[in-house]
XYZ file of C-alpha atoms in Angstrom:
495
model
C -0.409 -0.344 0.250
C 2.567 2.206 -1.370
C 0.663 5.165 -1.811
C -0.778 5.186 1.976
C 2.807 5.023 2.971
C 4.344 8.052 5.599
C 8.295 8.746 6.049
C 9.555 10.317 8.835
C 13.252 9.105 9.731
C 15.515 10.093 12.010
C 16.990 12.991 9.996
C 13.947 14.365 9.179
C 15.403 12.921 5.253
C 13.327 11.155 2.760
C 15.506 9.089 0.092
C 14.705 8.595 -2.973
C 13.462 5.554 -3.140
C 10.355 6.000 -0.722
C 9.632 8.827 -2.166
C 9.790 7.111 -5.538
C 7.552 4.152 -3.497
C 4.893 6.779 -2.605
C 4.144 8.228 -5.513
C 1.344 7.494 -8.236
C 1.698 4.621 -10.973
C 1.340 7.072 -13.341
C 2.885 9.655 -12.661
C 6.308 7.372 -12.594
C 4.528 5.963 -15.735
C 4.994 9.249 -17.770
C 6.694 11.879 -14.902
C 6.131 15.157 -16.550
C 6.763 17.420 -13.819
C 4.006 19.276 -14.087
C 2.858 15.661 -12.682
C 5.664 14.686 -10.096
C 5.131 17.978 -8.074
C 1.393 17.744 -8.670
C 1.677 14.438 -6.947
C 4.257 15.548 -4.705
C 2.448 18.007 -3.013
C -0.875 16.286 -3.287
C 1.437 14.154 -0.575
C 2.175 16.695 1.213
C -1.308 18.077 1.590
C -2.317 14.393 2.633
C 0.155 13.936 5.416
C 1.924 11.459 3.522
C 5.486 13.740 3.661
C 5.562 15.269 6.872
C 7.109 19.239 6.952
C 10.057 20.959 7.026
C 11.781 17.012 5.470
C 14.010 17.384 2.987
C 13.923 15.889 -0.011
C 15.772 14.229 -2.193
C 18.519 15.963 -4.395
C 17.350 16.385 -7.940
C 20.204 13.758 -9.670
C 18.890 11.681 -7.463
C 15.288 11.481 -7.448
C 16.235 11.437 -11.522
C 17.082 8.336 -11.174
C 14.728 6.698 -9.078
C 11.111 7.395 -10.610
C 13.629 7.172 -14.106
C 12.972 10.848 -15.411
C 15.313 13.448 -16.138
C 17.071 15.738 -14.039
C 15.422 18.770 -15.886
C 11.866 17.206 -14.881
C 12.752 17.366 -11.162
C 14.358 20.170 -11.790
C 11.238 22.081 -13.297
C 9.080 20.021 -10.497
C 10.939 21.304 -7.302
C 10.303 25.196 -8.894
C 6.802 24.228 -9.646
C 6.641 23.572 -5.534
C 8.903 26.537 -4.597
C 7.084 28.730 -6.710
C 4.349 27.972 -5.147
C 5.520 27.785 -1.485
C 5.246 23.549 -0.655
C 9.112 23.582 -0.922
C 11.515 26.062 0.123
C 15.852 25.438 -0.480
C 18.324 26.989 0.896
C 21.983 26.613 -0.962
C 23.910 23.898 0.359
C 20.912 22.381 2.807
C 18.866 20.557 0.088
C 15.286 21.330 -0.435
C 12.554 21.029 2.526
C 8.352 20.655 2.264
C 6.563 23.723 3.627
C 2.780 24.724 3.369
C 2.458 28.263 1.834
C 1.105 31.337 3.329
C -2.085 30.976 4.291
C -2.187 27.710 6.132
C -2.483 28.084 9.699
C -2.992 26.156 12.897
C -6.664 25.060 13.605
C -7.064 26.271 17.254
C -9.538 25.161 19.176
C -12.068 27.691 18.915
C -12.753 25.933 15.408
C -14.608 22.960 17.248
C -17.508 26.659 18.123
C -20.873 25.419 16.420
C -22.345 27.126 13.260
C -25.399 27.883 15.936
C -27.958 30.920 15.019
C -28.536 31.918 11.089
C -26.787 32.936 7.655
C -26.438 35.674 6.387
C -29.184 35.469 4.714
C -31.181 33.828 7.597
C -31.627 30.847 7.418
C -31.557 28.372 10.377
C -27.347 27.289 10.908
C -26.409 23.829 10.126
C -23.936 22.336 12.438
C -22.025 19.373 10.202
C -18.565 19.930 12.559
C -19.391 17.961 15.523
C -20.331 13.916 14.513
C -22.390 13.377 18.068
C -26.167 12.786 18.067
C -28.619 13.869 20.080
C -30.122 12.017 23.315
C -32.061 9.248 22.065
C -35.747 9.322 22.128
C -36.728 8.425 25.893
C -33.538 7.442 27.686
C -32.212 10.018 29.443
C -35.967 11.021 30.985
C -36.405 6.654 31.681
C -32.450 6.357 32.968
C -33.368 9.815 35.083
C -36.475 8.400 36.047
C -35.067 4.839 37.682
C -31.734 7.152 38.835
C -33.721 9.580 40.604
C -35.696 7.340 43.850
C -31.786 6.178 44.437
C -30.166 9.719 44.302
C -30.770 10.228 48.129
C -29.229 7.315 49.495
C -26.374 8.967 47.989
C -26.737 12.502 48.932
C -25.744 10.663 51.976
C -22.181 10.822 51.753
C -20.577 13.607 51.279
C -20.212 12.603 47.558
C -16.617 13.030 46.524
C -15.822 10.093 44.446
C -12.176 9.980 43.018
C -12.628 6.365 41.103
C -16.149 6.968 40.269
C -19.432 5.094 41.512
C -18.293 1.281 42.442
C -21.547 0.583 40.324
C -20.764 1.589 37.967
C -16.987 1.316 37.902
C -18.029 -2.743 38.328
C -20.627 -1.885 35.352
C -17.787 -1.039 32.607
C -15.805 -3.817 33.679
C -18.407 -6.713 33.185
C -19.192 -4.493 29.414
C -15.218 -5.536 28.817
C -15.464 -9.152 29.852
C -17.960 -10.112 27.610
C -16.530 -8.144 24.652
C -13.511 -10.739 25.517
C -11.446 -8.261 27.835
C -11.001 -10.333 31.224
C -11.798 -6.736 33.261
C -11.369 -6.673 37.421
C -13.714 -2.917 38.362
C -9.973 -1.868 40.135
C -8.946 -1.702 36.517
C -12.130 1.097 35.629
C -11.243 4.634 35.871
C -14.405 6.664 35.701
C -14.285 9.995 33.872
C -15.992 13.200 33.089
C -15.405 11.797 29.290
C -12.733 10.237 27.687
C -10.889 13.488 26.836
C -10.112 14.130 29.891
C -10.190 10.287 30.426
C -6.392 10.917 26.812
C -5.863 14.003 29.015
C -4.528 12.419 32.462
C -3.177 9.537 30.431
C -0.663 12.226 28.602
C -0.426 14.167 32.066
C 0.396 10.512 34.217
C 2.761 8.569 30.888
C 4.842 11.727 29.533
C 6.880 15.303 29.831
C 7.315 17.607 27.294
C 9.426 17.052 24.866
C 8.834 13.794 24.836
C 8.591 11.452 21.560
C 4.452 10.162 21.422
C 3.062 9.199 17.927
C -0.514 9.421 16.880
C -2.209 8.026 13.788
C -2.261 11.271 10.458
C -5.088 12.194 10.225
C -6.648 12.120 13.554
C -9.270 13.081 16.683
C -8.376 17.308 16.577
C -8.868 17.391 20.413
C -6.359 14.543 20.879
C -3.761 16.626 18.874
C -5.016 19.823 21.071
C -4.230 17.953 23.841
C -0.655 16.784 23.087
C 0.432 20.014 21.380
C -0.467 21.846 24.892
C 1.254 18.802 26.778
C 4.428 19.954 24.608
C 5.277 16.460 22.962
C 6.888 16.373 19.749
C 4.689 14.364 17.999
C 5.531 11.529 14.655
C 2.424 10.279 12.492
C 1.462 7.117 11.210
C -0.416 8.178 7.932
C -3.969 6.328 7.421
C -5.588 7.115 3.907
C -8.762 5.832 2.782
C -7.456 2.062 2.726
C -6.325 2.358 6.156
C -2.556 1.722 7.669
C 0.419 0.890 6.265
C 2.015 -1.328 9.363
C 5.503 -1.139 7.788
C 5.695 1.970 8.158
C 4.283 2.152 11.493
C 6.847 -0.330 12.513
C 9.632 1.233 10.797
C 8.836 4.943 12.866
C 8.224 2.865 16.179
C 11.040 1.687 15.585
C 13.348 4.429 14.771
C 11.268 7.427 17.025
C 10.831 5.184 20.429
C 7.562 7.221 21.567
C 6.959 7.694 25.081
C 3.599 6.906 23.493
C 1.393 6.126 21.029
C -2.359 6.852 20.823
C -4.879 5.212 18.224
C -8.091 5.312 17.095
C -8.577 1.699 15.331
C -12.390 1.291 15.671
C -14.155 2.650 12.640
C -10.784 5.395 13.016
C -11.834 8.819 12.977
C -11.979 10.954 10.376
C -11.689 8.194 7.984
C -13.570 5.522 9.559
C -11.704 2.160 8.329
C -11.631 -0.907 10.922
C -8.239 -2.635 11.692
C -8.093 -5.556 10.656
C -7.091 -8.687 13.430
C -2.817 -8.950 11.579
C -2.051 -5.298 11.951
C -3.943 -5.070 15.884
C -1.396 -8.088 16.917
C 1.638 -5.981 14.958
C 0.560 -2.606 16.864
C 0.412 -4.518 19.806
C 3.861 -6.634 19.308
C 5.324 -3.256 18.002
C 4.413 -1.103 20.697
C 5.680 -3.569 23.372
C 9.225 -4.195 21.771
C 9.656 -0.763 22.333
C 8.405 -0.005 25.122
C 5.867 2.123 24.026
C 2.504 2.791 25.677
C -0.188 2.446 23.718
C -3.398 4.360 23.365
C -6.604 2.473 22.726
C -9.573 5.320 21.868
C -12.850 3.371 21.643
C -15.099 6.022 21.857
C -16.480 5.579 19.034
C -16.192 1.599 18.578
C -19.682 0.875 19.791
C -20.928 2.120 16.277
C -20.145 -0.827 14.272
C -23.288 0.295 10.780
C -21.653 -3.151 8.472
C -19.510 -5.659 10.654
C -20.172 -7.225 14.518
C -18.808 -4.962 16.393
C -15.145 -5.638 17.037
C -13.438 -7.271 20.519
C -10.991 -4.585 22.271
C -7.628 -4.493 20.841
C -5.809 -5.621 24.173
C -7.947 -9.700 24.710
C -5.838 -10.097 20.643
C -2.459 -9.630 23.107
C -1.329 -13.577 25.133
C -1.873 -13.298 28.337
C -0.218 -11.232 30.439
C 0.892 -9.041 26.965
C -1.748 -6.146 26.972
C -0.302 -4.492 30.358
C 1.165 -1.351 28.249
C -2.411 -1.099 26.507
C -4.330 1.771 28.221
C -8.249 1.839 26.098
C -10.267 4.665 26.836
C -13.630 5.151 25.703
C -17.160 6.910 27.157
C -20.622 7.397 26.405
C -21.139 10.320 24.282
C -21.222 8.367 20.651
C -23.417 6.209 21.472
C -25.796 8.111 24.638
C -24.688 11.717 24.790
C -22.112 14.011 24.223
C -23.913 16.413 27.021
C -23.861 13.478 29.709
C -19.710 13.865 30.770
C -19.446 10.198 31.245
C -15.662 8.567 30.130
C -14.135 5.806 31.817
C -10.349 4.274 32.060
C -8.942 0.779 31.599
C -5.505 -0.403 32.220
C -3.782 -2.415 35.352
C -5.052 -1.639 39.331
C -1.613 0.794 39.540
C -2.164 2.623 36.735
C -5.497 3.457 37.318
C -5.083 3.681 41.628
C -1.513 6.280 40.262
C -3.669 7.827 37.519
C -7.199 8.768 40.115
C -4.138 10.667 42.283
C -3.670 13.015 39.140
C -7.575 13.474 38.969
C -8.120 14.433 42.344
C -5.553 17.311 41.988
C -7.618 18.536 38.675
C -11.113 18.054 39.537
C -11.474 15.833 43.053
C -14.467 13.466 41.729
C -17.031 13.342 38.558
C -20.552 14.180 39.515
C -22.706 11.436 40.790
C -25.788 12.228 38.872
C -24.073 11.822 35.787
C -22.949 8.007 36.928
C -26.292 6.716 37.991
C -27.634 8.264 34.784
C -25.076 6.569 32.962
C -26.264 3.300 35.337
C -28.991 2.724 33.091
C -27.827 3.335 30.013
C -24.738 1.634 29.575
C -27.125 -1.686 31.251
C -29.306 -1.010 28.942
C -27.147 -0.215 25.971
C -27.116 -3.703 23.883
C -30.379 -3.375 23.737
C -31.372 0.135 22.541
C -27.657 0.366 20.040
C -29.316 -1.164 17.625
C -32.263 1.246 17.165
C -29.063 3.670 17.284
C -27.789 1.931 14.814
C -30.138 1.950 12.163
C -31.221 5.486 12.424
C -27.215 6.399 12.095
C -27.321 4.265 8.727
C -30.714 5.790 7.443
C -28.775 9.185 7.755
C -25.279 7.574 5.762
C -27.596 7.179 2.736
C -28.691 10.224 2.994
C -26.019 11.991 3.591
C -24.432 9.915 0.029
C -27.482 11.088 -1.317
C -27.553 14.498 -0.583
C -23.940 14.528 -1.866
C -24.466 12.454 -5.713
C -27.153 15.289 -6.185
C -25.415 18.583 -5.006
C -21.360 18.083 -5.270
C -20.648 14.639 -7.787
C -17.183 16.056 -7.678
C -16.338 15.239 -4.534
C -15.113 11.994 -4.042
C -15.716 9.120 -0.498
C -15.125 6.224 1.094
C -18.405 4.714 2.774
C -16.882 3.452 6.345
C -17.836 0.720 7.788
C -19.151 2.132 10.662
C -18.562 5.752 12.924
C -20.263 8.535 12.337
C -18.703 10.451 9.373
C -17.720 10.662 5.770
C -14.154 11.431 4.828
C -14.838 13.358 2.182
C -12.252 14.472 -0.539
C -12.383 17.817 -2.765
C -10.090 17.337 -4.908
C -8.502 20.653 -4.694
C -6.746 22.202 -1.442
C -9.910 24.497 -0.600
C -11.268 23.096 2.646
C -10.453 26.679 4.848
C -11.950 28.936 2.252
C -14.465 26.535 2.179
C -15.546 26.500 5.466
C -15.202 30.651 5.357
C -17.762 30.902 3.092
C -19.578 27.921 4.131
C -19.701 30.125 7.017
C -21.320 33.174 6.004
C -24.031 30.860 4.825
C -24.997 29.555 8.704
C -23.380 26.153 8.191
C -20.247 24.471 10.105
C -17.831 22.547 9.070
C -14.527 20.156 10.069
C -12.284 21.010 7.414
C -9.172 18.801 7.195
C -6.809 20.396 8.541
C -8.095 19.876 11.739
C -7.175 16.458 12.137
C -3.306 16.618 10.465
C -0.716 16.232 12.517
C 1.685 19.087 10.713
C -0.736 22.144 10.402
C -2.214 23.348 6.890
C -2.666 19.887 5.606
C -5.352 18.006 4.527
C -6.620 20.973 3.081
C -8.819 19.278 0.467
C -10.620 17.301 2.612
C -13.938 17.128 5.005
C -15.267 15.460 7.453
C -18.379 15.576 7.281
C -21.138 13.536 9.454
C -23.931 11.825 9.032
C -25.411 12.609 12.272
C -28.252 15.423 11.298
C -31.448 14.394 10.110
C -31.213 14.117 6.923
C -33.167 17.285 5.481
C -30.670 18.848 7.169
C -28.253 16.566 6.059
C -29.342 17.661 2.367
C -29.751 21.255 3.186
C -26.012 21.835 4.450
C -24.982 19.889 1.411
C -26.781 22.107 -0.324
C -25.294 25.528 0.696
C -21.877 23.492 0.879
C -22.272 22.737 -3.168
C -23.378 26.149 -3.612
C -20.659 27.925 -1.507
C -18.267 25.492 -2.802
C -19.134 26.178 -6.448
C -19.527 29.937 -6.184
C -15.466 31.178 -7.319
C -14.207 29.621 -3.620
C -11.150 31.163 -4.002
C -8.227 28.704 -4.596
C -4.775 28.746 -2.684
C -1.317 29.042 -4.595
C -0.755 26.080 -6.798
C 0.898 24.478 -9.265
C -1.135 23.473 -11.700
C -4.569 23.870 -10.627
C -6.700 22.789 -13.089
C -4.850 19.384 -12.939
C -5.587 18.294 -9.347
C -4.732 15.207 -9.050
C -6.778 13.586 -6.012
């Protein structure tokens, strides 16, 4: 799967043969300088060549791709003129992004809300989460209400989480194939707090960590806030390249690796079992803590729900795996209940760290979560049917309004990872906001700020009529002369 690889070496140099392996076959068959430049630009924007990496010398790359040196020189000149590489005498040619590509901060998470410039109601296509299932919260509150007076007789501090909820989470892991004791569970205020606690405990500023690229935007924000050095493993539409993953782990020996193997966010890919085994073995060899995000693992639309990744390890071989999850995607993001599954020793250490931040979680939220978690196997099928219908509605809307865009239908998860064919997602986001539509532009999900400018993450979590209206407005914004960033050859963009 050469076209899905990303190369990050210790000296930040990509070799000529490595770059040639990333290029599409059609470029190697007819290596013109424009097609070569476009292909390299695609690799940079898609995160498969990291930023600030030195490209091969012109003569070396020419030999590797079977082209003349003049062809490579012309390609580098085009990339340099459009801002995708820079060169300094004596130091080589290095990848970068044009002016105007900037990091996308947490402010981008604020929904459109309100109205468009024409007074139309706002449509939020950035947050991949649904409202609470009909009646579920009311029923859970009715169950919790008579139990609250007993809970209120205690001081209300349960830093590990309510004992009954810890037991329920542990039992669910056990039913899914990963034997778990309650003392291996810490209840948190959502999966984001769970991840932040794990990073705070295991890492110090300057440590190396590895994530998939693209990946969950808020996890990247947490890693940047912790001032960690982030390496990446590319995830394309066709999945993970484990050869590159193993090579990256071996070369960088990171302190922590963060992965979303179950309906990856944002691509929706599902990691095959053989790759899970290789990831487990590779992180164990390098002494790397593997943090597995299962927040979306239950959103299995076309395949059976996957077993926990840690369950595949031989007995005693998963102590380096930390699993996090929550009820935000299966039930409601407003119910701030998540969890961490790890060794009992680590759970004790994480709890001590958690107490220094917020003492304990909400007892009421945890009481409400108990019947929701216990009844998930009964209520989740209807939720999944609803998501399948909405996914079909989004695909239909895209086919009608934006047939030039492309995407793959994922086997689960909550969104499509859409290829616009042009690096314009940030420009489109600005136009869409004026039309009252908030979108998750691709740059939010890239390890290197500014990459994935040709991508959008579009969730299928809204009702069908809202999805259709949102896509209609997006299409109008896209076709209304969306300003393009500097480009090497705009009419012949290679996606």
